JSON list of N, CA and C in Angstrom, two decimals:
[
{"chain": "A", "resi": 6, "resn": "UNK", "atom": "N", "xyz": [7.38, 78.41, 198.12]},
{"chain": "A", "resi": 6, "resn": "UNK", "atom": "CA", "xyz": [6.93, 78.58, 197.09]},
{"chain": "A", "resi": 6, "resn": "UNK", "atom": "C", "xyz": [7.18, 76.55, 196.97]},
{"chain": "A", "resi": 7, "resn": "UNK", "atom": "N", "xyz": [5.95, 75.48, 196.49]},
{"chain": "A", "resi": 7, "resn": "UNK", "atom": "CA", "xyz": [7.08, 74.43, 195.99]},
{"chain": "A", "resi": 7, "resn": "UNK", "atom": "C", "xyz": [6.83, 74.58, 194.86]},
{"chain": "A", "resi": 8, "resn": "UNK", "atom": "N", "xyz": [6.29, 75.02, 194.90]},
{"chain": "A", "resi": 8, "resn": "UNK", "atom": "CA", "xyz": [6.30, 74.72, 192.70]},
{"chain": "A", "resi": 8, "resn": "UNK", "atom": "C", "xyz": [5.63, 75.93, 192.11]},
{"chain": "A", "resi": 9, "resn": "UNK", "atom": "N", "xyz": [4.94, 75.76, 190.98]},
{"chain": "A", "resi": 9, "resn": "UNK", "atom": "CA", "xyz": [4.04, 75.97, 190.44]},
{"chain": "A", "resi": 9, "resn": "UNK", "atom": "C", "xyz": [2.75, 76.18, 189.35]},
{"chain": "A", "resi": 10, "resn": "UNK", "atom": "N", "xyz": [1.55, 76.21, 189.50]},
{"chain": "A", "resi": 10, "resn": "UNK", "atom": "CA", "xyz": [0.15, 76.26, 190.13]},
{"chain": "A", "resi": 10, "resn": "UNK", "atom": "C", "xyz": [-0.73, 76.87, 189.45]},
{"chain": "A", "resi": 11, "resn": "UNK", "atom": "N", "xyz": [-1.84, 76.78, 188.75]},
{"chain": "A", "resi": 11, "resn": "UNK", "atom": "CA", "xyz": [-2.97, 77.50, 187.85]},
{"chain": "A", "resi": 11, "resn": "UNK", "atom": "C", "xyz": [-4.05, 76.69, 188.36]},
{"chain": "A", "resi": 12, "resn": "UNK", "atom": "N", "xyz": [-5.41, 77.18, 188.32]},
{"chain": "A", "resi": 12, "resn": "UNK", "atom": "CA", "xyz": [-6.47, 76.49, 188.98]},
{"chain": "A", "resi": 12, "resn": "UNK", "atom": "C", "xyz": [-7.41, 76.97, 187.50]},
{"chain": "A", "resi": 13, "resn": "UNK", "atom": "N", "xyz": [-8.01, 76.49, 186.90]},
{"chain": "A", "resi": 13, "resn": "UNK", "atom": "CA", "xyz": [-8.51, 75.87, 185.34]},
{"chain": "A", "resi": 13, "resn": "UNK", "atom": "C", "xyz": [-9.94, 75.84, 186.04]},
{"chain": "A", "resi": 14, "resn": "UNK", "atom": "N", "xyz": [-11.10, 76.32, 184.90]},
{"chain": "A", "resi": 14, "resn": "UNK", "atom": "CA", "xyz": [-12.18, 76.41, 185.24]},
{"chain": "A", "resi": 14, "resn": "UNK", "atom": "C", "xyz": [-12.09, 74.60, 184.46]},
{"chain": "A", "resi": 15, "resn": "UNK", "atom": "N", "xyz": [-13.51, 73.78, 185.37]},
{"chain": "A", "resi": 15, "resn": "UNK", "atom": "CA", "xyz": [-13.82, 72.45, 184.73]},
{"chain": "A", "resi": 15, "resn": "UNK", "atom": "C", "xyz": [-13.36, 71.95, 184.23]},
{"chain": "A", "resi": 16, "resn": "UNK", "atom": "N", "xyz": [-14.57, 72.05, 183.19]},
{"chain": "A", "resi": 16, "resn": "UNK", "atom": "CA", "xyz": [-15.75, 72.66, 181.91]},
{"chain": "A", "resi": 16, "resn": "UNK", "atom": "C", "xyz": [-13.80, 72.42, 180.68]},
{"chain": "A", "resi": 17, "resn": "UNK", "atom": "N", "xyz": [-13.69, 73.71, 180.58]},
{"chain": "A", "resi": 17, "resn": "UNK", "atom": "CA", "xyz": [-11.46, 74.25, 179.81]},
{"chain": "A", "resi": 17, "resn": "UNK", "atom": "C", "xyz": [-11.18, 72.23, 179.44]},
{"chain": "A", "resi": 18, "resn": "UNK", "atom": "N", "xyz": [-11.48, 72.06, 178.37]},
{"chain": "A", "resi": 18, "resn": "UNK", "atom": "CA", "xyz": [-10.77, 70.73, 178.10]},
{"chain": "A", "resi": 18, "resn": "UNK", "atom": "C", "xyz": [-9.43, 70.70, 177.50]},
{"chain": "A", "resi": 19, "resn": "UNK", "atom": "N", "xyz": [-9.38, 72.21, 176.77]},
{"chain": "A", "resi": 19, "resn": "UNK", "atom": "CA", "xyz": [-8.11, 73.03, 175.74]},
{"chain": "A", "resi": 19, "resn": "UNK", "atom": "C", "xyz": [-7.85, 73.55, 177.08]},
{"chain": "A", "resi": 20, "resn": "UNK", "atom": "N", "xyz": [-7.35, 73.77, 177.88]},
{"chain": "A", "resi": 20, "resn": "UNK", "atom": "CA", "xyz": [-6.33, 74.13, 179.41]},
{"chain": "A", "resi": 20, "resn": "UNK", "atom": "C", "xyz": [-6.82, 73.43, 180.04]},
{"chain": "A", "resi": 21, "resn": "UNK", "atom": "N", "xyz": [-7.06, 72.70, 179.83]},
{"chain": "A", "resi": 21, "resn": "UNK", "atom": "CA", "xyz": [-6.63, 71.82, 180.77]},
{"chain": "A", "resi": 21, "resn": "UNK", "atom": "C", "xyz": [-5.75, 70.32, 180.02]},
{"chain": "A", "resi": 22, "resn": "UNK", "atom": "N", "xyz": [-5.62, 70.24, 178.89]},
{"chain": "A", "resi": 22, "resn": "UNK", "atom": "CA", "xyz": [-4.87, 69.73, 178.47]},
{"chain": "A", "resi": 22, "resn": "UNK", "atom": "C", "xyz": [-3.68, 69.98, 177.79]},
{"chain": "A", "resi": 23, "resn": "UNK", "atom": "N", "xyz": [-3.90, 71.55, 178.03]},
{"chain": "A", "resi": 23, "resn": "UNK", "atom": "CA", "xyz": [-2.70, 72.01, 177.04]},
{"chain": "A", "resi": 23, "resn": "UNK", "atom": "C", "xyz": [-1.24, 71.85, 179.36]},
{"chain": "A", "resi": 24, "resn": "UNK", "atom": "N", "xyz": [-1.60, 72.78, 179.66]},
{"chain": "A", "resi": 24, "resn": "UNK", "atom": "CA", "xyz": [-1.55, 72.50, 181.25]},
{"chain": "A", "resi": 24, "resn": "UNK", "atom": "C", "xyz": [-0.93, 70.58, 181.22]},
{"chain": "A", "resi": 25, "resn": "UNK", "atom": "N", "xyz": [-1.36, 70.20, 180.60]},
{"chain": "A", "resi": 25, "resn": "UNK", "atom": "CA", "xyz": [-1.23, 68.82, 181.37]},
{"chain": "A", "resi": 25, "resn": "UNK", "atom": "C", "xyz": [0.02, 68.18, 180.62]},
{"chain": "A", "resi": 26, "resn": "UNK", "atom": "N", "xyz": [-0.35, 69.28, 178.76]},
{"chain": "A", "resi": 26, "resn": "UNK", "atom": "CA", "xyz": [0.91, 67.93, 178.41]},
{"chain": "A", "resi": 26, "resn": "UNK", "atom": "C", "xyz": [2.11, 69.56, 178.82]},
{"chain": "A", "resi": 27, "resn": "UNK", "atom": "N", "xyz": [2.34, 70.19, 179.41]},
{"chain": "A", "resi": 27, "resn": "UNK", "atom": "CA", "xyz": [3.54, 70.94, 180.01]},
{"chain": "A", "resi": 27, "resn": "UNK", "atom": "C", "xyz": [3.87, 70.20, 180.78]},
{"chain": "A", "resi": 28, "resn": "UNK", "atom": "N", "xyz": [3.66, 69.42, 181.60]},
{"chain": "A", "resi": 28, "resn": "UNK", "atom": "CA", "xyz": [3.39, 68.89, 183.10]},
{"chain": "A", "resi": 28, "resn": "UNK", "atom": "C", "xyz": [3.01, 68.68, 183.71]},
{"chain": "A", "resi": 29, "resn": "UNK", "atom": "N", "xyz": [2.00, 69.98, 184.09]},
{"chain": "A", "resi": 29, "resn": "UNK", "atom": "CA", "xyz": [1.68, 69.35, 185.85]},
{"chain": "A", "resi": 29, "resn": "UNK", "atom": "C", "xyz": [0.55, 69.05, 185.83]},
{"chain": "A", "resi": 30, "resn": "UNK", "atom": "N", "xyz": [0.43, 68.33, 186.80]},
{"chain": "A", "resi": 30, "resn": "UNK", "atom": "CA", "xyz": [-0.99, 67.62, 187.44]},
{"chain": "A", "resi": 30, "resn": "UNK", "atom": "C", "xyz": [-1.68, 68.12, 187.98]},
{"chain": "A", "resi": 31, "resn": "UNK", "atom": "N", "xyz": [-2.70, 67.40, 188.56]},
{"chain": "A", "resi": 31, "resn": "UNK", "atom": "CA", "xyz": [-4.30, 67.60, 188.68]},
{"chain": "A", "resi": 31, "resn": "UNK", "atom": "C", "xyz": [-4.10, 67.41, 190.02]},
{"chain": "A", "resi": 32, "resn": "UNK", "atom": "N", "xyz": [-4.25, 68.24, 191.14]},
{"chain": "A", "resi": 32, "resn": "UNK", "atom": "CA", "xyz": [-4.59, 68.27, 192.81]},
{"chain": "A", "resi": 32, "resn": "UNK", "atom": "C", "xyz": [-5.73, 68.04, 193.26]},
{"chain": "A", "resi": 33, "resn": "UNK", "atom": "N", "xyz": [-6.40, 66.87, 193.68]},
{"chain": "A", "resi": 33, "resn": "UNK", "atom": "CA", "xyz": [-7.32, 67.31, 194.12]},
{"chain": "A", "resi": 33, "resn": "UNK", "atom": "C", "xyz": [-8.76, 67.37, 193.48]},
{"chain": "A", "resi": 34, "resn": "UNK", "atom": "N", "xyz": [-9.33, 67.75, 193.77]},
{"chain": "A", "resi": 34, "resn": "UNK", "atom": "CA", "xyz": [-10.69, 67.58, 193.47]},
{"chain": "A", "resi": 34, "resn": "UNK", "atom": "C", "xyz": [-11.08, 69.61, 193.08]},
{"chain": "A", "resi": 35, "resn": "UNK", "atom": "N", "xyz": [-12.31, 69.33, 191.09]},
{"chain": "A", "resi": 35, "resn": "UNK", "atom": "CA", "xyz": [-12.32, 70.57, 191.24]},
{"chain": "A", "resi": 35, "resn": "UNK", "atom": "C", "xyz": [-13.10, 71.00, 192.26]},
{"chain": "A", "resi": 36, "resn": "UNK", "atom": "N", "xyz": [-12.80, 72.54, 192.88]},
{"chain": "A", "resi": 36, "resn": "UNK", "atom": "CA", "xyz": [-13.27, 73.45, 193.74]},
{"chain": "A", "resi": 36, "resn": "UNK", "atom": "C", "xyz": [-14.48, 73.80, 194.23]},
{"chain": "A", "resi": 37, "resn": "UNK", "atom": "N", "xyz": [-15.48, 74.16, 195.45]},
{"chain": "A", "resi": 37, "resn": "UNK", "atom": "CA", "xyz": [-16.60, 74.87, 194.53]},
{"chain": "A", "resi": 37, "resn": "UNK", "atom": "C", "xyz": [-17.07, 75.77, 193.90]},
{"chain": "A", "resi": 38, "resn": "UNK", "atom": "N", "xyz": [-16.30, 76.17, 193.27]},
{"chain": "A", "resi": 38, "resn": "UNK", "atom": "CA", "xyz": [-16.54, 77.67, 191.89]},
{"chain": "A", "resi": 38, "resn": "UNK", "atom": "C", "xyz": [-16.38, 76.71, 190.65]},
{"chain": "A", "resi": 39, "resn": "UNK", "atom": "N", "xyz": [-15.92, 75.25, 190.52]},
{"chain": "A", "resi": 39, "resn": "UNK", "atom": "CA", "xyz": [-15.87, 74.53, 189.95]},
{"chain": "A", "resi": 39, "resn": "UNK", "atom": "C", "xyz": [-14.40, 74.38, 188.94]},
{"chain": "A", "resi": 40, "resn": "UNK", "atom": "N", "xyz": [-12.90, 74.85, 189.25]},
{"chain": "A", "resi": 40, "resn": "UNK", "atom": "CA", "xyz": [-12.53, 74.86, 189.83]},
{"chain": "A", "resi": 40, "resn": "UNK", "atom": "C", "xyz": [-11.93, 73.96, 190.22]},
{"chain": "A", "resi": 41, "resn": "UNK", "atom": "N", "xyz": [-10.22, 73.95, 189.10]},
{"chain": "A", "resi": 41, "resn": "UNK", "atom": "CA", "xyz": [-9.05, 72.68, 188.82]},
{"chain": "A", "resi": 41, "resn": "UNK", "atom": "C", "xyz": [-7.91, 73.57, 189.49]},
{"chain": "A", "resi": 42, "resn": "UNK", "atom": "N", "xyz": [-6.91, 72.74, 189.87]},
{"chain": "A", "resi": 42, "resn": "UNK", "atom": "CA", "xyz": [-5.67, 72.82, 190.50]},
{"chain": "A", "resi": 42, "resn": "UNK", "atom": "C", "xyz": [-5.24, 72.71, 189.55]},
{"chain": "A", "resi": 43, "resn": "UNK", "atom": "N", "xyz": [-3.95, 72.91, 189.55]},
{"chain": "A", "resi": 43, "resn": "UNK", "atom": "CA", "xyz": [-2.93, 72.35, 188.26]},
{"chain": "A", "resi": 43, "resn": "UNK", "atom": "C", "xyz": [-1.63, 73.41, 188.84]},
{"chain": "A", "resi": 44, "resn": "UNK", "atom": "N", "xyz": [-0.30, 71.75, 189.13]},
{"chain": "A", "resi": 44, "resn": "UNK", "atom": "CA", "xyz": [0.45, 71.90, 189.44]},
{"chain": "A", "resi": 44, "resn": "UNK", "atom": "C", "xyz": [1.36, 71.23, 189.38]},
{"chain": "A", "resi": 45, "resn": "UNK", "atom": "N", "xyz": [2.29, 71.52, 189.52]},
{"chain": "A", "resi": 45, "resn": "UNK", "atom": "CA", "xyz": [4.19, 71.32, 188.84]},
{"chain": "A", "resi": 45, "resn": "UNK", "atom": "C", "xyz": [5.10, 71.15, 189.54]},
{"chain": "A", "resi": 46, "resn": "UNK", "atom": "N", "xyz": [6.09, 70.01, 190.73]},
{"chain": "A", "resi": 46, "resn": "UNK", "atom": "CA", "xyz": [6.78, 70.77, 191.52]},
{"chain": "A", "resi": 46, "resn": "UNK", "atom": "C", "xyz": [8.61, 72.23, 191.16]},
{"chain": "A", "resi": 47, "resn": "UNK", "atom": "N", "xyz": [9.26, 73.09, 191.39]},
{"chain": "A", "resi": 47, "resn": "UNK", "atom": "CA", "xyz": [9.69, 73.67, 190.95]},
{"chain": "A", "resi": 47, "resn": "UNK", "atom": "C", "xyz": [11.18, 71.87, 191.18]},
{"chain": "A", "resi": 48, "resn": "UNK", "atom": "N", "xyz": [11.42, 71.03, 191.30]},
{"chain": "A", "resi": 48, "resn": "UNK", "atom": "CA", "xyz": [11.90, 70.62, 190.58]},
{"chain": "A", "resi": 48, "resn": "UNK", "atom": "C", "xyz": [12.48, 69.88, 189.97]},
{"chain": "A", "resi": 49, "resn": "UNK", "atom": "N", "xyz": [10.93, 70.24, 189.01]},
{"chain": "A", "resi": 49, "resn": "UNK", "atom": "CA", "xyz": [10.81, 69.56, 187.69]},
{"chain": "A", "resi": 49, "resn": "UNK", "atom": "C", "xyz": [10.63, 69.89, 187.10]},
{"chain": "A", "resi": 50, "resn": "UNK", "atom": "N", "xyz": [10.56, 71.18, 187.34]},
{"chain": "A", "resi": 50, "resn": "UNK", "atom": "CA", "xyz": [10.75, 72.52, 186.34]},
{"chain": "A", "resi": 50, "resn": "UNK", "atom": "C", "xyz": [11.98, 72.79, 185.28]},
{"chain": "A", "resi": 51, "resn": "UNK", "atom": "N", "xyz": [13.77, 72.46, 185.75]},
{"chain": "A", "resi": 51, "resn": "UNK", "atom": "CA", "xyz": [13.92, 73.06, 185.20]},
{"chain": "A", "resi": 51, "resn": "UNK", "atom": "C", "xyz": [14.59, 72.10, 184.11]},
{"chain": "A", "resi": 52, "resn": "UNK", "atom": "N", "xyz": [13.99, 70.85, 184.88]},
{"chain": "A", "resi": 52, "resn": "UNK", "atom": "CA", "xyz": [13.78, 69.55, 183.62]},
{"chain": "A", "resi": 52, "resn": "UNK", "atom": "C", "xyz": [13.38, 69.82, 182.71]},
{"chain": "A", "resi": 53, "resn": "UNK", "atom": "N", "xyz": [11.85, 70.33, 182.70]},
{"chain": "A", "resi": 53, "resn": "UNK", "atom": "CA", "xyz": [10.83, 70.58, 182.13]},
{"chain": "A", "resi": 53, "resn": "UNK", "atom": "C", "xyz": [11.58, 70.80, 181.12]},
{"chain": "A", "resi": 54, "resn": "UNK", "atom": "N", "xyz": [11.62, 72.70, 181.43]},
{"chain": "A", "resi": 54, "resn": "UNK", "atom": "CA", "xyz": [12.60, 73.40, 180.30]},
{"chain": "A", "resi": 54, "resn": "UNK", "atom": "C", "xyz": [13.58, 72.84, 179.34]},
{"chain": "A", "resi": 55, "resn": "UNK", "atom": "N", "xyz": [14.05, 72.35, 180.02]},
{"chain": "A", "resi": 55, "resn": "UNK", "atom": "CA", "xyz": [15.77, 72.15, 179.45]},
{"chain": "A", "resi": 55, "resn": "UNK", "atom": "C", "xyz": [14.76, 70.96, 177.98]},
{"chain": "A", "resi": 56, "resn": "UNK", "atom": "N", "xyz": [14.05, 69.70, 178.44]},
{"chain": "A", "resi": 56, "resn": "UNK", "atom": "CA", "xyz": [13.46, 68.29, 177.62]},
{"chain": "A", "resi": 56, "resn": "UNK", "atom": "C", "xyz": [12.88, 69.38, 176.51]},
{"chain": "A", "resi": 57, "resn": "UNK", "atom": "N", "xyz": [11.99, 70.88, 176.34]},
{"chain": "A", "resi": 57, "resn": "UNK", "atom": "CA", "xyz": [11.05, 71.56, 176.02]},
{"chain": "A", "resi": 57, "resn": "UNK", "atom": "C", "xyz": [11.88, 72.31, 174.72]},
{"chain": "A", "resi": 58, "resn": "UNK", "atom": "N", "xyz": [13.02, 72.44, 175.72]},
{"chain": "A", "resi": 58, "resn": "UNK", "atom": "CA", "xyz": [14.20, 72.82, 174.64]},
{"chain": "A", "resi": 58, "resn": "UNK", "atom": "C", "xyz": [14.99, 72.46, 173.90]},
{"chain": "A", "resi": 59, "resn": "UNK", "atom": "N", "xyz": [15.07, 70.72, 174.36]},
{"chain": "A", "resi": 59, "resn": "UNK", "atom": "CA", "xyz": [15.26, 69.95, 173.56]},
{"chain": "A", "resi": 59, "resn": "UNK", "atom": "C", "xyz": [15.29, 69.42, 171.95]},
{"chain": "A", "resi": 60, "resn": "UNK", "atom": "N", "xyz": [13.33, 69.46, 172.26]},
{"chain": "A", "resi": 60, "resn": "UNK", "atom": "CA", "xyz": [12.43, 68.57, 171.52]},
{"chain": "A", "resi": 60, "resn": "UNK", "atom": "C", "xyz": [12.29, 69.20, 170.50]},
{"chain": "A", "resi": 61, "resn": "UNK", "atom": "N", "xyz": [11.72, 68.75, 169.27]},
{"chain": "A", "resi": 61, "resn": "UNK", "atom": "CA", "xyz": [12.07, 68.51, 167.99]},
{"chain": "A", "resi": 61, "resn": "UNK", "atom": "C", "xyz": [11.31, 70.22, 167.74]},
{"chain": "A", "resi": 62, "resn": "UNK", "atom": "N", "xyz": [10.24, 69.65, 168.30]},
{"chain": "A", "resi": 62, "resn": "UNK", "atom": "CA", "xyz": [9.23, 71.57, 168.40]},
{"chain": "A", "resi": 62, "resn": "UNK", "atom": "C", "xyz": [10.97, 72.73, 168.61]},
{"chain": "A", "resi": 63, "resn": "UNK", "atom": "N", "xyz": [11.25, 72.32, 169.71]},
{"chain": "A", "resi": 63, "resn": "UNK", "atom": "CA", "xyz": [12.30, 73.57, 169.46]},
{"chain": "A", "resi": 63, "resn": "UNK", "atom": "C", "xyz": [12.96, 74.10, 167.93]},
{"chain": "A", "resi": 64, "resn": "UNK", "atom": "N", "xyz": [12.88, 73.91, 167.32]},
{"chain": "A", "resi": 64, "resn": "UNK", "atom": "CA", "xyz": [14.14, 73.65, 165.94]},
{"chain": "A", "resi": 64, "resn": "UNK", "atom": "C", "xyz": [13.10, 74.58, 165.27]},
{"chain": "A", "resi": 65, "resn": "UNK", "atom": "N", "xyz": [11.61, 74.46, 165.21]},
{"chain": "A", "resi": 65, "resn": "UNK", "atom": "CA", "xyz": [10.95, 74.65, 163.95]},
{"chain": "A", "resi": 65, "resn": "UNK", "atom": "C", "xyz": [10.46, 76.47, 164.66]},
{"chain": "A", "resi": 66, "resn": "UNK", "atom": "N", "xyz": [10.91, 76.54, 166.22]},
{"chain": "A", "resi": 66, "resn": "UNK", "atom": "CA", "xyz": [11.30, 77.84, 166.21]},
{"chain": "A", "resi": 66, "resn": "UNK", "atom": "C", "xyz": [12.57, 79.00, 165.98]},
{"chain": "A", "resi": 67, "resn": "UNK", "atom": "N", "xyz": [12.33, 80.52, 165.13]},
{"chain": "A", "resi": 67, "resn": "UNK", "atom": "CA", "xyz": [13.62, 80.73, 164.30]},
{"chain": "A", "resi": 67, "resn": "UNK", "atom": "C", "xyz": [13.16, 82.26, 164.60]},
{"chain": "A", "resi": 68, "resn": "UNK", "atom": "N", "xyz": [14.43, 83.33, 163.93]},
{"chain": "A", "resi": 68, "resn": "UNK", "atom": "CA", "xyz": [14.66, 84.60, 164.49]},
{"chain": "A", "resi": 68, "resn": "UNK", "atom": "C", "xyz": [14.48, 85.32, 163.23]},
{"chain": "A", "resi": 69, "resn": "UNK", "atom": "N", "xyz": [14.17, 86.38, 162.33]},
{"chain": "A", "resi": 69, "resn": "UNK", "atom": "CA", "xyz": [13.20, 86.87, 161.51]},
{"chain": "A", "resi": 69, "resn": "UNK", "atom": "C", "xyz": [13.96, 87.87, 161.57]},
{"chain": "A", "resi": 70, "resn": "UNK", "atom": "N", "xyz": [14.63, 88.58, 160.47]},
{"chain": "A", "resi": 70, "resn": "UNK", "atom": "CA", "xyz": [15.04, 90.05, 160.88]},
{"chain": "A", "resi": 70, "resn": "UNK", "atom": "C", "xyz": [14.63, 90.41, 160.02]},
{"chain": "A", "resi": 71, "resn": "UNK", "atom": "N", "xyz": [14.10, 92.08, 160.57]},
{"chain": "A", "resi": 71, "resn": "UNK", "atom": "CA", "xyz": [13.27, 92.84, 160.49]},
{"chain": "A", "resi": 71, "resn": "UNK", "atom": "C", "xyz": [13.96, 93.49, 158.88]},
{"chain": "A", "resi": 72, "resn": "UNK", "atom": "N", "xyz": [13.94, 93.47, 157.63]},
{"chain": "A", "resi": 72, "resn": "UNK", "atom": "CA", "xyz": [14.94, 94.21, 157.03]},
{"chain": "A", "resi": 72, "resn": "UNK", "atom": "C", "xyz": [13.69, 95.41, 156.23]},
{"chain": "A", "resi": 73, "resn": "UNK", "atom": "N", "xyz": [14.33, 96.80, 156.20]},
{"chain": "A", "resi": 73, "resn": "UNK", "atom": "CA", "xyz": [13.31, 97.31, 156.23]},
{"chain": "A", "resi": 73, "resn": "UNK", "atom": "C", "xyz": [14.06, 98.07, 154.03]},
{"chain": "A", "resi": 74, "resn": "UNK", "atom": "N", "xyz": [12.82, 98.35, 153.71]},
{"chain": "A", "resi": 74, "resn": "UNK", "atom": "CA", "xyz": [12.92, 98.12, 152.10]},
{"chain": "A", "resi": 74, "resn": "UNK", "atom": "C", "xyz": [13.19, 99.70, 152.47]}
]
């Protein structure tokens, strides 16, 4: 396997933008069913994940302990 890939309907702009923001790039044109393929190579995945964890948005995540009364 060369990397991670996903197929998204060409008209689904929100999902395409999300995957683009995550580091995926479109491969080729839309197929017969109107789907585009987006992919990211394995050698880029580790760097992308480290970037997500080091980003300012990672500070928005926190665990809350459940306290039963």
